[in-house]
Short mmCIF file of C-alpha atoms (C1' of nucleotides) in Angstrom, two decimals:
data_model
loop_
_atom_site.label_atom_id
_atom_site.label_comp_id
_atom_site.label_asym_id
_atom_site.label_seq_id
_atom_site.Cartn_x
_atom_site.Cartn_y
_atom_site.Cartn_z
CA MET A 1 -59.87 -45.13 -47.10
CA ILE A 2 -59.49 -46.34 -51.30
CA ILE A 3 -56.60 -48.06 -52.18
CA ASN A 4 -53.71 -47.33 -55.67
CA LYS A 5 -56.81 -46.28 -57.29
CA ASN A 6 -54.77 -43.05 -58.28
CA LYS A 7 -51.80 -44.48 -58.05
CA ILE A 8 -49.11 -43.30 -60.33
CA GLU A 9 -46.32 -43.11 -61.85
CA CYS A 10 -43.84 -41.93 -59.68
CA GLU A 11 -42.18 -41.03 -63.03
CA LYS A 12 -45.74 -39.11 -63.97
CA CYS A 13 -46.79 -37.25 -61.63
CA ASP A 14 -46.53 -34.14 -61.09
CA ASN A 15 -45.25 -33.34 -57.47
CA ASN A 16 -42.52 -31.88 -57.49
CA GLU A 17 -42.19 -30.76 -53.96
CA CYS A 18 -41.54 -34.77 -54.17
CA ALA A 19 -38.17 -36.00 -52.65
CA LEU A 20 -38.68 -39.61 -53.68
CA LYS A 21 -38.47 -37.78 -57.42
CA ARG A 22 -36.50 -34.51 -57.04
CA TYR A 23 -33.11 -36.72 -55.25
CA CYS A 24 -33.82 -40.90 -56.94
CA THR A 25 -32.56 -42.37 -59.90
CA SER A 26 -35.45 -43.82 -62.64
CA GLN A 27 -34.21 -46.83 -61.68
CA GLU A 28 -34.62 -46.17 -57.56
CA LEU A 29 -37.90 -44.40 -59.25
CA THR A 30 -39.18 -46.89 -60.15
CA LEU A 31 -38.86 -48.97 -57.92
CA VAL A 32 -40.48 -46.93 -55.99
CA SER A 33 -43.47 -47.05 -58.44
CA LEU A 34 -43.71 -50.78 -58.37
CA ASN A 35 -43.72 -50.93 -54.26
CA LYS A 36 -45.67 -48.04 -52.92
CA THR A 37 -49.27 -48.15 -52.23
CA THR A 38 -51.07 -44.98 -52.63
CA SER A 39 -54.13 -44.15 -50.61
CA THR A 40 -57.19 -41.74 -51.46
CA LEU A 41 -58.32 -40.18 -47.49
CA LYS A 42 -62.25 -37.83 -47.54
CA LYS A 43 -61.30 -35.24 -45.67
CA ASN A 44 -61.19 -35.30 -41.08
CA ASN A 45 -59.64 -38.68 -41.69
CA HIS A 46 -56.93 -40.16 -39.78
CA ILE A 47 -53.77 -41.24 -41.90
CA PHE A 48 -52.61 -42.04 -39.12
CA ARG A 49 -53.07 -43.41 -34.98
CA GLU A 50 -51.19 -43.01 -32.01
CA GLY A 51 -49.74 -46.26 -31.05
CA ASP A 52 -50.43 -48.03 -34.38
CA PHE A 53 -46.67 -49.32 -35.20
CA VAL A 54 -44.70 -47.76 -37.97
CA HIS A 55 -43.94 -49.23 -40.85
CA GLY A 56 -43.08 -47.43 -43.41
CA ILE A 57 -43.45 -42.93 -44.42
CA TYR A 58 -45.42 -41.08 -46.35
CA PHE A 59 -45.21 -38.41 -48.80
CA ILE A 60 -47.55 -35.96 -49.69
CA GLN A 61 -49.09 -36.65 -53.15
CA ASN A 62 -52.17 -33.27 -52.91
CA GLY A 63 -53.43 -31.69 -50.21
CA ALA A 64 -53.06 -30.85 -46.81
CA ALA A 65 -53.01 -32.67 -43.07
CA LYS A 66 -52.05 -32.30 -39.40
CA VAL A 67 -49.73 -33.68 -36.89
CA ILE A 68 -51.87 -33.65 -33.90
CA SER A 69 -51.71 -35.24 -30.46
CA ASP A 70 -55.15 -36.58 -28.34
CA THR A 71 -55.05 -37.44 -24.40
CA LEU A 72 -58.78 -38.95 -22.99
CA ASN A 73 -60.39 -35.67 -21.57
CA LYS A 74 -57.75 -33.17 -22.57
CA ARG A 75 -57.93 -30.63 -25.63
CA GLN A 76 -56.53 -32.10 -28.82
CA GLN A 77 -52.92 -29.88 -29.80
CA ILE A 78 -51.77 -29.26 -33.52
CA VAL A 79 -47.99 -30.36 -33.56
CA ARG A 80 -46.96 -29.21 -37.17
CA LEU A 81 -49.04 -28.59 -40.28
CA SER A 82 -48.56 -29.91 -44.03
CA LYS A 83 -49.45 -29.86 -47.66
CA THR A 84 -48.66 -31.55 -50.69
CA GLY A 85 -44.02 -31.89 -50.94
CA GLY A 86 -45.01 -32.98 -46.97
CA ILE A 87 -43.80 -35.98 -45.24
CA LEU A 88 -45.61 -37.61 -42.73
CA GLY A 89 -44.76 -40.98 -40.54
CA TYR A 90 -40.85 -39.68 -39.86
CA ARG A 91 -39.50 -42.47 -36.83
CA ALA A 92 -36.52 -44.09 -36.53
CA LEU A 93 -36.39 -47.75 -37.38
CA GLY A 94 -36.88 -50.64 -35.13
CA LYS A 95 -40.17 -52.01 -33.66
CA VAL A 96 -41.59 -48.08 -32.51
CA LYS A 97 -45.30 -46.47 -32.36
CA TYR A 98 -45.82 -43.41 -33.53
CA TYR A 99 -46.41 -40.58 -31.21
CA PHE A 100 -49.26 -38.37 -32.66
CA ASN A 101 -51.36 -38.88 -35.28
CA ALA A 102 -51.80 -37.63 -38.81
CA VAL A 103 -55.11 -36.45 -39.98
CA ALA A 104 -56.58 -35.05 -43.88
CA LEU A 105 -56.88 -31.07 -43.75
CA THR A 106 -59.11 -31.90 -47.35
CA ASP A 107 -59.81 -34.61 -49.71
CA LEU A 108 -55.74 -36.43 -48.94
CA THR A 109 -52.98 -38.74 -51.17
CA VAL A 110 -50.35 -39.93 -49.56
CA CYS A 111 -47.98 -42.37 -50.95
CA PHE A 112 -46.80 -44.75 -48.58
CA ILE A 113 -42.98 -46.37 -48.74
CA ASP A 114 -42.75 -49.63 -46.24
CA ASN A 115 -39.47 -49.28 -43.30
CA GLU A 116 -36.70 -51.98 -46.02
CA LEU A 117 -38.17 -49.74 -49.33
CA TYR A 118 -37.32 -46.29 -47.29
CA HIS A 119 -33.83 -47.56 -45.14
CA ASN A 120 -32.48 -49.05 -48.60
CA LEU A 121 -33.08 -45.75 -50.63
CA CYS A 122 -31.59 -43.71 -47.65
CA LYS A 123 -28.98 -46.48 -47.37
CA SER A 124 -27.66 -46.47 -50.58
CA ASN A 125 -28.49 -42.94 -52.30
CA ASN A 126 -26.71 -40.02 -50.13
CA GLN A 127 -28.22 -37.58 -51.67
CA LEU A 128 -31.39 -38.25 -50.46
CA THR A 129 -30.62 -39.34 -47.59
CA TYR A 130 -29.31 -35.78 -46.81
CA HIS A 131 -31.72 -33.92 -48.04
CA LEU A 132 -33.82 -35.83 -45.89
CA MET A 133 -31.57 -35.47 -42.36
CA LEU A 134 -32.29 -31.11 -44.07
CA GLN A 135 -35.34 -31.66 -43.91
CA TYR A 136 -35.62 -33.11 -40.32
CA ALA A 137 -33.66 -30.19 -38.90
CA TYR A 138 -35.38 -27.92 -39.82
CA GLU A 139 -38.65 -29.63 -38.84
CA LEU A 140 -36.38 -29.98 -35.54
CA GLY A 141 -36.01 -25.96 -34.95
CA ARG A 142 -39.87 -24.99 -36.08
CA THR A 143 -41.44 -27.78 -33.88
CA GLY A 144 -39.08 -26.17 -31.36
CA LEU A 145 -40.51 -23.32 -32.13
CA ARG A 146 -43.33 -23.22 -32.01
CA MET A 147 -42.27 -25.50 -28.58
CA LYS A 148 -41.49 -21.76 -27.49
CA TYR A 149 -43.91 -20.39 -27.86
CA GLN A 150 -47.00 -22.43 -26.40
CA SER A 151 -44.89 -22.01 -22.91
CA GLN A 152 -44.59 -18.21 -23.28
CA MET A 153 -47.08 -17.11 -24.71
CA ASN A 154 -50.39 -15.96 -23.32
CA SER A 155 -54.20 -16.14 -24.70
CA ARG A 156 -54.22 -13.40 -27.13
CA GLU A 157 -50.16 -13.63 -28.43
CA LYS A 158 -50.99 -17.95 -29.16
CA ILE A 159 -53.42 -16.52 -31.37
CA ALA A 160 -51.10 -14.06 -33.14
CA GLU A 161 -48.56 -16.58 -33.86
CA ALA A 162 -51.27 -18.99 -34.67
CA ILE A 163 -52.97 -16.84 -38.10
CA ILE A 164 -49.07 -16.02 -38.92
CA TYR A 165 -48.33 -19.61 -39.46
CA LEU A 166 -51.20 -20.14 -41.08
CA ASN A 167 -50.38 -18.03 -43.82
CA GLU A 168 -46.70 -19.07 -43.63
CA VAL A 169 -47.72 -22.63 -44.37
CA PHE A 170 -50.74 -21.87 -46.59
CA GLY A 171 -51.02 -18.31 -47.67
CA THR A 172 -53.22 -16.13 -48.59
CA ASN A 173 -55.72 -15.11 -52.36
CA PRO A 174 -53.39 -11.88 -53.46
CA GLU A 175 -57.07 -10.78 -54.04
CA THR A 176 -59.10 -10.36 -52.00
CA LYS A 177 -56.12 -11.34 -49.27
CA LYS A 178 -58.24 -14.40 -47.44
CA LEU A 179 -56.30 -17.29 -45.98
CA ASN A 180 -56.19 -19.98 -48.45
CA MET A 181 -57.37 -22.47 -46.10
CA SER A 182 -59.59 -22.36 -43.40
CA PHE A 183 -60.43 -24.18 -40.04
CA SER A 184 -62.58 -24.38 -37.83
CA ARG A 185 -62.86 -22.12 -33.96
CA GLN A 186 -61.78 -26.29 -32.67
CA ASP A 187 -58.25 -26.59 -35.00
CA LEU A 188 -57.66 -22.85 -34.69
CA ALA A 189 -57.30 -23.24 -30.66
CA ASP A 190 -55.72 -26.74 -31.22
CA LEU A 191 -53.41 -24.99 -33.01
CA ALA A 192 -53.11 -22.17 -30.93
CA GLY A 193 -52.69 -23.80 -27.53
CA THR A 194 -56.16 -22.01 -26.39
CA ALA A 195 -60.27 -23.10 -26.65
CA PRO A 196 -62.32 -22.44 -29.40
CA GLU A 197 -64.35 -19.55 -26.81
CA GLN A 198 -60.66 -17.64 -26.83
CA ILE A 199 -60.40 -17.56 -30.77
CA SER A 200 -63.50 -16.26 -31.44
CA ARG A 201 -63.08 -13.35 -28.09
CA GLN A 202 -59.68 -13.05 -29.73
CA ILE A 203 -61.05 -13.00 -33.87
CA ALA A 204 -63.88 -10.25 -33.00
CA GLU A 205 -60.57 -8.36 -31.33
CA PHE A 206 -58.57 -8.36 -34.11
CA GLU A 207 -61.21 -7.28 -36.09
CA LYS A 208 -61.42 -4.36 -33.61
CA GLU A 209 -58.57 -4.03 -34.02
CA ARG A 210 -58.77 -3.42 -38.40
CA LEU A 211 -55.45 -6.39 -38.41
CA ILE A 212 -58.02 -8.90 -40.18
CA ARG A 213 -61.76 -8.79 -40.82
CA LYS A 214 -63.78 -12.63 -40.46
CA HIS A 215 -66.17 -14.06 -43.43
CA LYS A 216 -68.04 -16.84 -41.78
CA ARG A 217 -64.53 -19.54 -41.03
CA GLU A 218 -63.03 -17.26 -43.79
CA ILE A 219 -59.75 -14.58 -42.01
CA GLU A 220 -58.73 -11.73 -44.58
CA LEU A 221 -55.51 -10.38 -43.07
CA ASN A 222 -55.39 -7.17 -43.40
CA ASN A 223 -52.42 -5.78 -41.65
CA LEU A 224 -49.88 -8.55 -41.13
CA GLU A 225 -47.85 -7.10 -39.72
CA GLY A 226 -50.17 -6.02 -36.58
CA LEU A 227 -50.23 -9.45 -36.10
CA GLN A 228 -46.48 -9.86 -36.48
CA ASN A 229 -45.70 -6.64 -34.26
CA ILE A 230 -47.66 -8.54 -31.11
CA VAL A 231 -45.40 -11.84 -31.02
CA GLN A 232 -42.32 -9.87 -32.30
CA GLU A 233 -40.91 -9.99 -28.96
CA TYR A 234 -40.48 -13.98 -29.41
CA LYS A 235 -38.58 -13.03 -32.82
CA ILE A 236 -35.41 -14.05 -33.62
CA ASN A 237 -33.17 -11.02 -35.06
CA MET B 1 -13.77 -20.53 -22.58
CA ILE B 2 -9.98 -21.74 -22.66
CA ILE B 3 -9.66 -22.97 -26.75
CA ASN B 4 -8.34 -25.84 -28.15
CA LYS B 5 -6.09 -26.94 -24.97
CA ASN B 6 -7.47 -30.04 -24.53
CA LYS B 7 -8.09 -30.77 -27.82
CA ILE B 8 -6.62 -34.85 -29.08
CA GLU B 9 -6.85 -36.84 -31.88
CA CYS B 10 -10.43 -38.18 -33.13
CA GLU B 11 -8.52 -41.32 -32.82
CA LYS B 12 -7.06 -41.13 -29.16
CA CYS B 13 -10.52 -39.83 -28.02
CA ASP B 14 -12.59 -42.46 -25.68
CA ASN B 15 -15.59 -40.80 -26.17
CA ASN B 16 -17.37 -43.74 -28.04
CA GLU B 17 -20.67 -42.32 -28.37
CA CYS B 18 -19.21 -39.73 -30.73
CA ALA B 19 -21.32 -40.22 -34.10
CA LEU B 20 -17.80 -38.94 -35.65
CA LYS B 21 -15.79 -41.62 -34.12
CA ARG B 22 -18.49 -44.00 -35.08
CA TYR B 23 -18.32 -44.14 -38.57
CA CYS B 24 -15.87 -41.59 -39.84
CA THR B 25 -13.37 -43.57 -41.29
CA SER B 26 -10.28 -43.30 -40.09
CA GLN B 27 -8.89 -40.77 -42.94
CA GLU B 28 -11.78 -38.35 -42.13
CA LEU B 29 -11.02 -38.72 -38.99
CA THR B 30 -7.56 -37.76 -39.87
CA LEU B 31 -8.58 -34.47 -41.11
CA VAL B 32 -11.61 -34.37 -38.74
CA SER B 33 -8.85 -33.55 -36.02
CA LEU B 34 -7.12 -30.97 -37.96
CA ASN B 35 -10.11 -28.98 -38.23
CA LYS B 36 -11.90 -29.42 -35.53
CA THR B 37 -11.77 -27.14 -32.13
CA THR B 38 -12.07 -27.68 -29.06
CA SER B 39 -13.84 -25.42 -26.53
CA THR B 40 -13.83 -26.36 -22.44
CA LEU B 41 -16.54 -23.76 -20.59
CA LYS B 42 -17.08 -23.20 -17.48
CA LYS B 43 -20.68 -24.21 -16.08
CA ASN B 44 -23.07 -21.40 -16.48
CA ASN B 45 -21.38 -20.95 -20.54
CA HIS B 46 -23.07 -20.61 -23.03
CA ILE B 47 -21.70 -22.61 -26.67
CA PHE B 48 -23.33 -19.90 -28.71
CA ARG B 49 -26.32 -17.02 -28.38
CA GLU B 50 -30.45 -17.39 -29.69
CA GLY B 51 -29.47 -15.06 -33.04
CA ASP B 52 -25.94 -16.12 -32.97
CA PHE B 53 -24.96 -17.19 -37.32
CA VAL B 54 -24.70 -21.01 -37.18
CA HIS B 55 -21.15 -21.37 -38.36
CA GLY B 56 -21.28 -24.74 -37.22
CA ILE B 57 -22.02 -27.91 -35.05
CA TYR B 58 -20.97 -29.03 -32.27
CA PHE B 59 -20.69 -32.30 -30.62
CA ILE B 60 -20.15 -33.30 -26.72
CA GLN B 61 -16.70 -34.72 -25.53
CA ASN B 62 -17.35 -34.39 -22.03
CA GLY B 63 -20.62 -32.97 -19.85
CA ALA B 64 -23.66 -31.59 -19.84
CA ALA B 65 -25.91 -28.81 -21.91
CA LYS B 66 -29.66 -27.28 -22.33
CA VAL B 67 -31.07 -25.60 -24.33
CA ILE B 68 -33.21 -22.66 -23.09
CA SER B 69 -35.20 -20.36 -25.02
CA ASP B 70 -35.05 -16.87 -23.48
CA THR B 71 -37.06 -14.55 -24.07
CA LEU B 72 -37.35 -10.50 -22.70
CA ASN B 73 -39.10 -10.77 -19.47
CA LYS B 74 -40.33 -13.98 -19.40
CA ARG B 75 -39.39 -16.82 -18.05
CA GLN B 76 -36.71 -19.34 -19.56
CA GLN B 77 -37.96 -22.13 -21.54
CA ILE B 78 -35.62 -25.29 -21.23
CA VAL B 79 -36.27 -27.05 -24.97
CA ARG B 80 -33.62 -29.59 -24.39
CA LEU B 81 -30.56 -31.57 -22.16
CA SER B 82 -27.25 -33.31 -23.83
CA LYS B 83 -24.57 -34.43 -22.49
CA THR B 84 -21.29 -36.69 -23.43
CA GLY B 85 -22.11 -37.61 -27.05
CA GLY B 86 -24.42 -35.62 -27.88
CA ILE B 87 -25.12 -32.95 -30.59
CA LEU B 88 -25.48 -28.80 -30.11
CA GLY B 89 -26.15 -26.53 -33.13
CA TYR B 90 -28.60 -29.04 -35.43
CA ARG B 91 -29.09 -26.46 -38.30
CA ALA B 92 -29.61 -26.46 -41.88
CA LEU B 93 -26.88 -24.88 -44.51
CA GLY B 94 -26.83 -21.34 -45.79
CA LYS B 95 -27.41 -17.64 -43.61
CA VAL B 96 -29.77 -19.32 -39.83
CA LYS B 97 -28.91 -18.38 -36.92
CA TYR B 98 -29.69 -20.34 -34.29
CA TYR B 99 -32.96 -20.18 -32.23
CA PHE B 100 -32.24 -21.39 -28.78
CA ASN B 101 -28.78 -20.61 -26.21
CA ALA B 102 -27.51 -23.75 -25.48
CA VAL B 103 -25.26 -23.80 -21.61
CA ALA B 104 -23.43 -25.33 -20.20
CA LEU B 105 -24.81 -27.79 -16.51
CA THR B 106 -21.47 -28.61 -16.17
CA ASP B 107 -17.98 -27.96 -17.39
CA LEU B 108 -17.83 -28.71 -20.37
CA THR B 109 -15.59 -29.86 -23.08
CA VAL B 110 -17.11 -29.74 -27.36
CA CYS B 111 -15.42 -30.06 -30.85
CA PHE B 112 -16.90 -27.74 -33.64
CA ILE B 113 -16.48 -28.55 -36.83
CA ASP B 114 -17.94 -26.10 -39.65
CA ASN B 115 -20.61 -25.53 -41.52
CA GLU B 116 -18.95 -26.50 -45.24
CA LEU B 117 -16.76 -29.85 -43.16
CA TYR B 118 -19.95 -30.67 -42.32
CA HIS B 119 -21.24 -30.52 -45.28
CA ASN B 120 -18.84 -32.55 -46.82
CA LEU B 121 -18.62 -34.82 -44.25
CA CYS B 122 -22.40 -35.94 -45.27
CA LYS B 123 -21.82 -35.87 -48.74
CA SER B 124 -20.04 -37.58 -48.92
CA ASN B 125 -20.38 -39.79 -45.87
CA ASN B 126 -23.71 -41.91 -46.38
CA GLN B 127 -23.12 -44.43 -42.97
CA LEU B 128 -22.92 -41.09 -40.53
CA THR B 129 -25.40 -38.71 -42.74
CA TYR B 130 -27.71 -41.43 -41.82
CA HIS B 131 -27.04 -42.39 -38.73
CA LEU B 132 -27.25 -38.78 -38.50
CA MET B 133 -30.84 -38.87 -39.95
CA LEU B 134 -32.41 -41.07 -37.43
CA GLN B 135 -30.56 -38.74 -34.76
CA TYR B 136 -32.65 -35.65 -35.59
CA ALA B 137 -35.72 -37.83 -35.93
CA TYR B 138 -35.64 -38.98 -32.71
CA GLU B 139 -35.15 -35.15 -31.15
CA LEU B 140 -37.80 -34.99 -33.71
CA GLY B 141 -40.11 -37.30 -31.42
CA ARG B 142 -38.68 -36.29 -28.38
CA THR B 143 -39.23 -32.83 -29.03
CA GLY B 144 -42.92 -33.22 -30.72
CA LEU B 145 -44.25 -34.42 -27.45
CA ARG B 146 -42.69 -31.89 -25.03
CA MET B 147 -44.00 -29.96 -26.63
CA LYS B 148 -47.10 -31.89 -25.96
CA TYR B 149 -46.66 -32.26 -22.46
CA GLN B 150 -46.41 -28.03 -22.17
CA SER B 151 -49.77 -27.96 -23.59
CA GLN B 152 -51.90 -30.11 -22.78
CA MET B 153 -50.69 -31.12 -18.64
CA ASN B 154 -51.56 -28.97 -15.59
CA SER B 155 -48.58 -28.50 -13.10
CA ARG B 156 -48.02 -31.03 -11.13
CA GLU B 157 -48.35 -33.48 -13.93
CA LYS B 158 -45.61 -31.53 -15.75
CA ILE B 159 -42.85 -31.80 -13.10
CA ALA B 160 -43.85 -35.68 -12.54
CA GLU B 161 -42.59 -35.67 -16.18
CA ALA B 162 -39.92 -33.47 -15.69
CA ILE B 163 -38.26 -35.16 -12.91
CA ILE B 164 -38.81 -38.70 -15.46
CA TYR B 165 -36.57 -36.77 -18.57
CA LEU B 166 -33.89 -35.72 -15.56
CA ASN B 167 -33.85 -39.82 -14.27
CA GLU B 168 -33.70 -40.53 -18.14
CA VAL B 169 -31.03 -37.73 -19.31
CA PHE B 170 -29.03 -38.76 -16.39
CA GLY B 171 -30.38 -41.64 -14.32
CA THR B 172 -29.73 -42.42 -10.77
CA ASN B 173 -27.52 -43.89 -8.75
CA PRO B 174 -28.27 -47.10 -8.43
CA GLU B 175 -27.26 -47.74 -4.29
CA THR B 176 -28.17 -44.29 -2.57
CA LYS B 177 -30.80 -43.50 -5.91
CA LYS B 178 -30.14 -39.72 -6.93
CA LEU B 179 -30.54 -38.12 -9.47
CA ASN B 180 -27.48 -37.89 -11.49
CA MET B 181 -27.17 -34.74 -11.51
CA SER B 182 -28.90 -31.72 -9.75
CA PHE B 183 -30.31 -28.79 -10.06
CA SER B 184 -31.14 -25.12 -9.41
CA ARG B 185 -35.60 -24.51 -8.02
CA GLN B 186 -34.77 -21.96 -11.58
CA ASP B 187 -34.42 -24.38 -13.75
CA LEU B 188 -35.71 -27.29 -12.67
CA ALA B 189 -38.63 -24.91 -13.16
CA ASP B 190 -37.49 -23.60 -17.07
CA LEU B 191 -37.30 -27.46 -17.96
CA ALA B 192 -41.14 -28.35 -16.41
CA GLY B 193 -42.35 -24.61 -17.37
CA THR B 194 -43.79 -23.60 -14.88
CA ALA B 195 -42.46 -21.09 -11.37
CA PRO B 196 -39.80 -21.93 -8.84
CA GLU B 197 -42.07 -21.32 -6.15
CA GLN B 198 -45.34 -24.41 -7.53
CA ILE B 199 -41.97 -26.59 -8.03
CA SER B 200 -41.01 -25.93 -4.07
CA ARG B 201 -44.76 -26.42 -3.64
CA GLN B 202 -44.72 -29.96 -5.36
CA ILE B 203 -41.53 -31.07 -4.05
CA ALA B 204 -43.57 -30.93 -0.89
CA GLU B 205 -45.93 -32.58 -1.74
CA PHE B 206 -44.08 -35.70 -4.19
CA GLU B 207 -42.14 -36.16 -0.01
CA LYS B 208 -45.68 -35.92 1.72
CA GLU B 209 -46.64 -38.94 -1.20
CA ARG B 210 -43.86 -40.76 -0.43
CA LEU B 211 -42.66 -41.08 -4.46
CA ILE B 212 -38.95 -38.86 -3.64
CA ARG B 213 -37.22 -36.96 -0.90
CA LYS B 214 -35.67 -34.05 -1.28
CA HIS B 215 -31.55 -33.78 -0.05
CA LYS B 216 -30.90 -29.66 -0.15
CA ARG B 217 -30.68 -29.83 -3.80
CA GLU B 218 -30.06 -33.59 -4.62
CA ILE B 219 -33.39 -35.56 -5.52
CA GLU B 220 -34.07 -38.97 -3.78
CA LEU B 221 -36.15 -41.19 -6.76
CA ASN B 222 -38.32 -43.84 -4.04
CA ASN B 223 -39.99 -44.18 -6.93
CA LEU B 224 -40.79 -43.94 -10.07
CA GLU B 225 -43.45 -45.53 -11.11
CA GLY B 226 -45.63 -43.63 -8.91
CA LEU B 227 -44.26 -40.94 -10.54
CA GLN B 228 -45.37 -41.85 -14.29
CA ASN B 229 -48.49 -43.04 -13.31
CA ILE B 230 -49.05 -39.53 -12.59
CA VAL B 231 -48.46 -38.86 -15.85
CA GLN B 232 -49.42 -42.05 -17.21
CA GLU B 233 -52.21 -41.69 -18.92
CA TYR B 234 -50.27 -39.33 -22.40
CA LYS B 235 -47.90 -41.65 -22.99
CA ILE B 236 -48.33 -43.59 -25.41
CA ASN B 237 -48.71 -47.17 -25.26
"C1'" DC C 1 -19.62 -15.48 11.83
"C1'" DG C 2 -21.60 -12.03 9.10
"C1'" DT C 3 -23.33 -11.11 3.95
"C1'" DG C 4 -25.92 -12.05 0.35
"C1'" DA C 5 -28.17 -16.10 -2.57
"C1'" DA C 6 -31.17 -19.09 -2.79
"C1'" DG C 7 -35.40 -21.97 -1.35
"C1'" DT C 8 -39.79 -22.29 0.76
"C1'" DT C 9 -44.05 -21.59 2.00
"C1'" DG C 10 -48.89 -18.33 2.88
"C1'" DA C 11 -51.37 -14.57 0.53
"C1'" DT C 12 -53.28 -12.39 -3.54
"C1'" DG C 13 -55.24 -11.60 -8.02
"C1'" DC C 14 -54.67 -12.23 -12.94
"C1'" DT C 15 -55.20 -14.46 -17.14
"C1'" DT C 16 -58.47 -17.96 -18.83
"C1'" DC C 17 -61.09 -22.22 -18.75
"C1'" DT C 18 -65.60 -23.81 -18.36
"C1'" DC C 19 -70.62 -23.78 -18.13
"C1'" DA C 20 -74.37 -21.95 -20.44
"C1'" DA C 21 -76.97 -19.56 -22.95
"C1'" DG C 22 -78.23 -17.80 -27.05
"C1'" DC C 23 -77.55 -16.22 -32.19
"C1'" DG C 24 -76.87 -18.37 -36.85
"C1'" DA C 25 -76.35 -20.79 -41.13
"C1'" DA C 26 -77.46 -25.45 -42.97
"C1'" DG C 27 -79.52 -29.44 -43.82
"C1'" DT C 28 -83.11 -32.24 -42.81
"C1'" DG C 29 -87.97 -34.08 -43.72
"C1'" DG C 30 -93.31 -33.88 -44.22
"C1'" DC D 1 -90.83 -24.44 -49.17
"C1'" DC D 2 -91.39 -23.70 -45.15
"C1'" DA D 3 -91.34 -25.77 -40.06
"C1'" DC D 4 -88.01 -28.64 -37.35
"C1'" DT D 5 -83.56 -30.33 -35.89
"C1'" DT D 6 -78.77 -29.44 -35.36
"C1'" DC D 7 -74.04 -27.86 -35.16
"C1'" DG D 8 -70.73 -24.60 -34.32
"C1'" DC D 9 -70.18 -19.50 -33.79
"C1'" DT D 10 -70.59 -15.96 -29.87
"C1'" DT D 11 -70.88 -13.67 -25.28
"C1'" DG D 12 -71.22 -13.63 -20.55
"C1'" DA D 13 -70.66 -15.37 -15.41
"C1'" DG D 14 -68.52 -17.83 -12.39
"C1'" DA D 15 -64.70 -20.80 -10.34
"C1'" DA D 16 -60.05 -22.43 -10.61
"C1'" DG D 17 -55.73 -22.77 -11.56
"C1'" DC D 18 -51.17 -20.69 -11.36
"C1'" DA D 19 -48.56 -16.59 -11.77
"C1'" DT D 20 -46.82 -13.11 -8.23
"C1'" DC D 21 -45.07 -10.66 -4.63
"C1'" DA D 22 -43.87 -10.89 0.03
"C1'" DA D 23 -41.74 -12.55 4.60
"C1'" DC D 24 -38.56 -15.38 6.11
"C1'" DT D 25 -36.01 -19.16 6.48
"C1'" DT D 26 -31.75 -22.10 5.18
"C1'" DC D 27 -27.70 -22.58 2.72
"C1'" DA D 28 -23.48 -21.76 0.71
"C1'" DC D 29 -18.91 -19.13 1.28
"C1'" DG D 30 -15.69 -15.74 2.51
#
DNA sequence: CGTGAAGTTGATGCTTCTCAAGCGAAGTGG
DNA sequence: CCACTTCGCTTGAGAAGCATCAACTTCACG
């Protein structure tokens, strides 16, 4: 992990998705710039680990990350995905620990501010707090939905849903229709809540049905609607 | 559903767990009292339904509720439980719909305030917003944990976890050691993410192991630690 | 005391996890 | 430049866990 090498003043940062950048006053931004830590990580490195004490909060400046739970001798479970502009390490104040691991999916740059600064900003800047509250509420709904899917769908449906989710988060290249991010079978399995072998089998099946095509690890979406039909019964009208 | 019959001034309300009561100024409370709607529902009635438009937010004045997802021809899934002082219907602004159903577990009194008032309060009262943000962050962590359990635990572990969760939310009578709330096998199954028959079998098993005793629907906790050991591997250190 | 709903228990079959073997692509070193 | 190794992916077969079905019992309530 490389620290502060890529650190730039928030005012000069071109990440306009950042909540700090959008909602802080220029005075506050100066304070943030002074006190933040910017880290650059290689793909597959940990941003934080389950059980670590929470010292602050991370804002993704550039890249993508997965939030996963890890249990000895069990498969991992991807709880959610996040990318540029997203927040990692939502937690309460006080002596609390992370429930999950955050791992870089790509080379990644994150800005970290500590609890004290974070909560001082929230206490003085209502617009920021309000925005963060909405973002938490959104994530809460999304996580609840994913829980519903996990508990009620069969393997075929869960794998279709995982591909749809990837399309929502990362999108596809309009030319090639390929997902803008590629995953190992293991990662897909962790996302869908199944085993890697199941992913292989189901992807072969989807290919037969002409819903997708695979090119090594890349997935080309030929019939998104077809995938959505598979999980349709679960959608909210 | 009986509306406004039990409505009382917030200042005279004895629910000190209520976020509004705790964080609003007396001026704001007067506004809330004027504009809120108080409903009293019988057990098993819906507070809101999946797919309904979100018009505001509910604060539980008295009673308990379950938040469930419902899919045609599948079992229900209890996403979380809430009681006096809890909030129901967390959602974003705009034209959004509920992802879940909220159903009364007991006779229940809830106060409702509409989106406009809710968001105006949040925009003007930072202490309230800050508190709500923390509550959302807590729920987000809790929901993520439950998702982890759902996806990784076997049926025995999930049922143990469900009983522990009930103890956390409702507690036990110190005299009798019985849980302060009793559930049907179906509700327990929906909470644990399994089938009612599995609940019967596993409860019989736990009774053999002297971890609990059952008295009709009531559950007596004889060895909470024993139950916790079953799910220990999943706990955060 | 009778009727229907809820709970229990056993038997069966399906889904899906796991294990294992084979394949192919990519990287390494001679 | 080519064997060699490694790693991830694919495919098949077997096993295990759990849902489902069915029959029976107990409980709740009029």
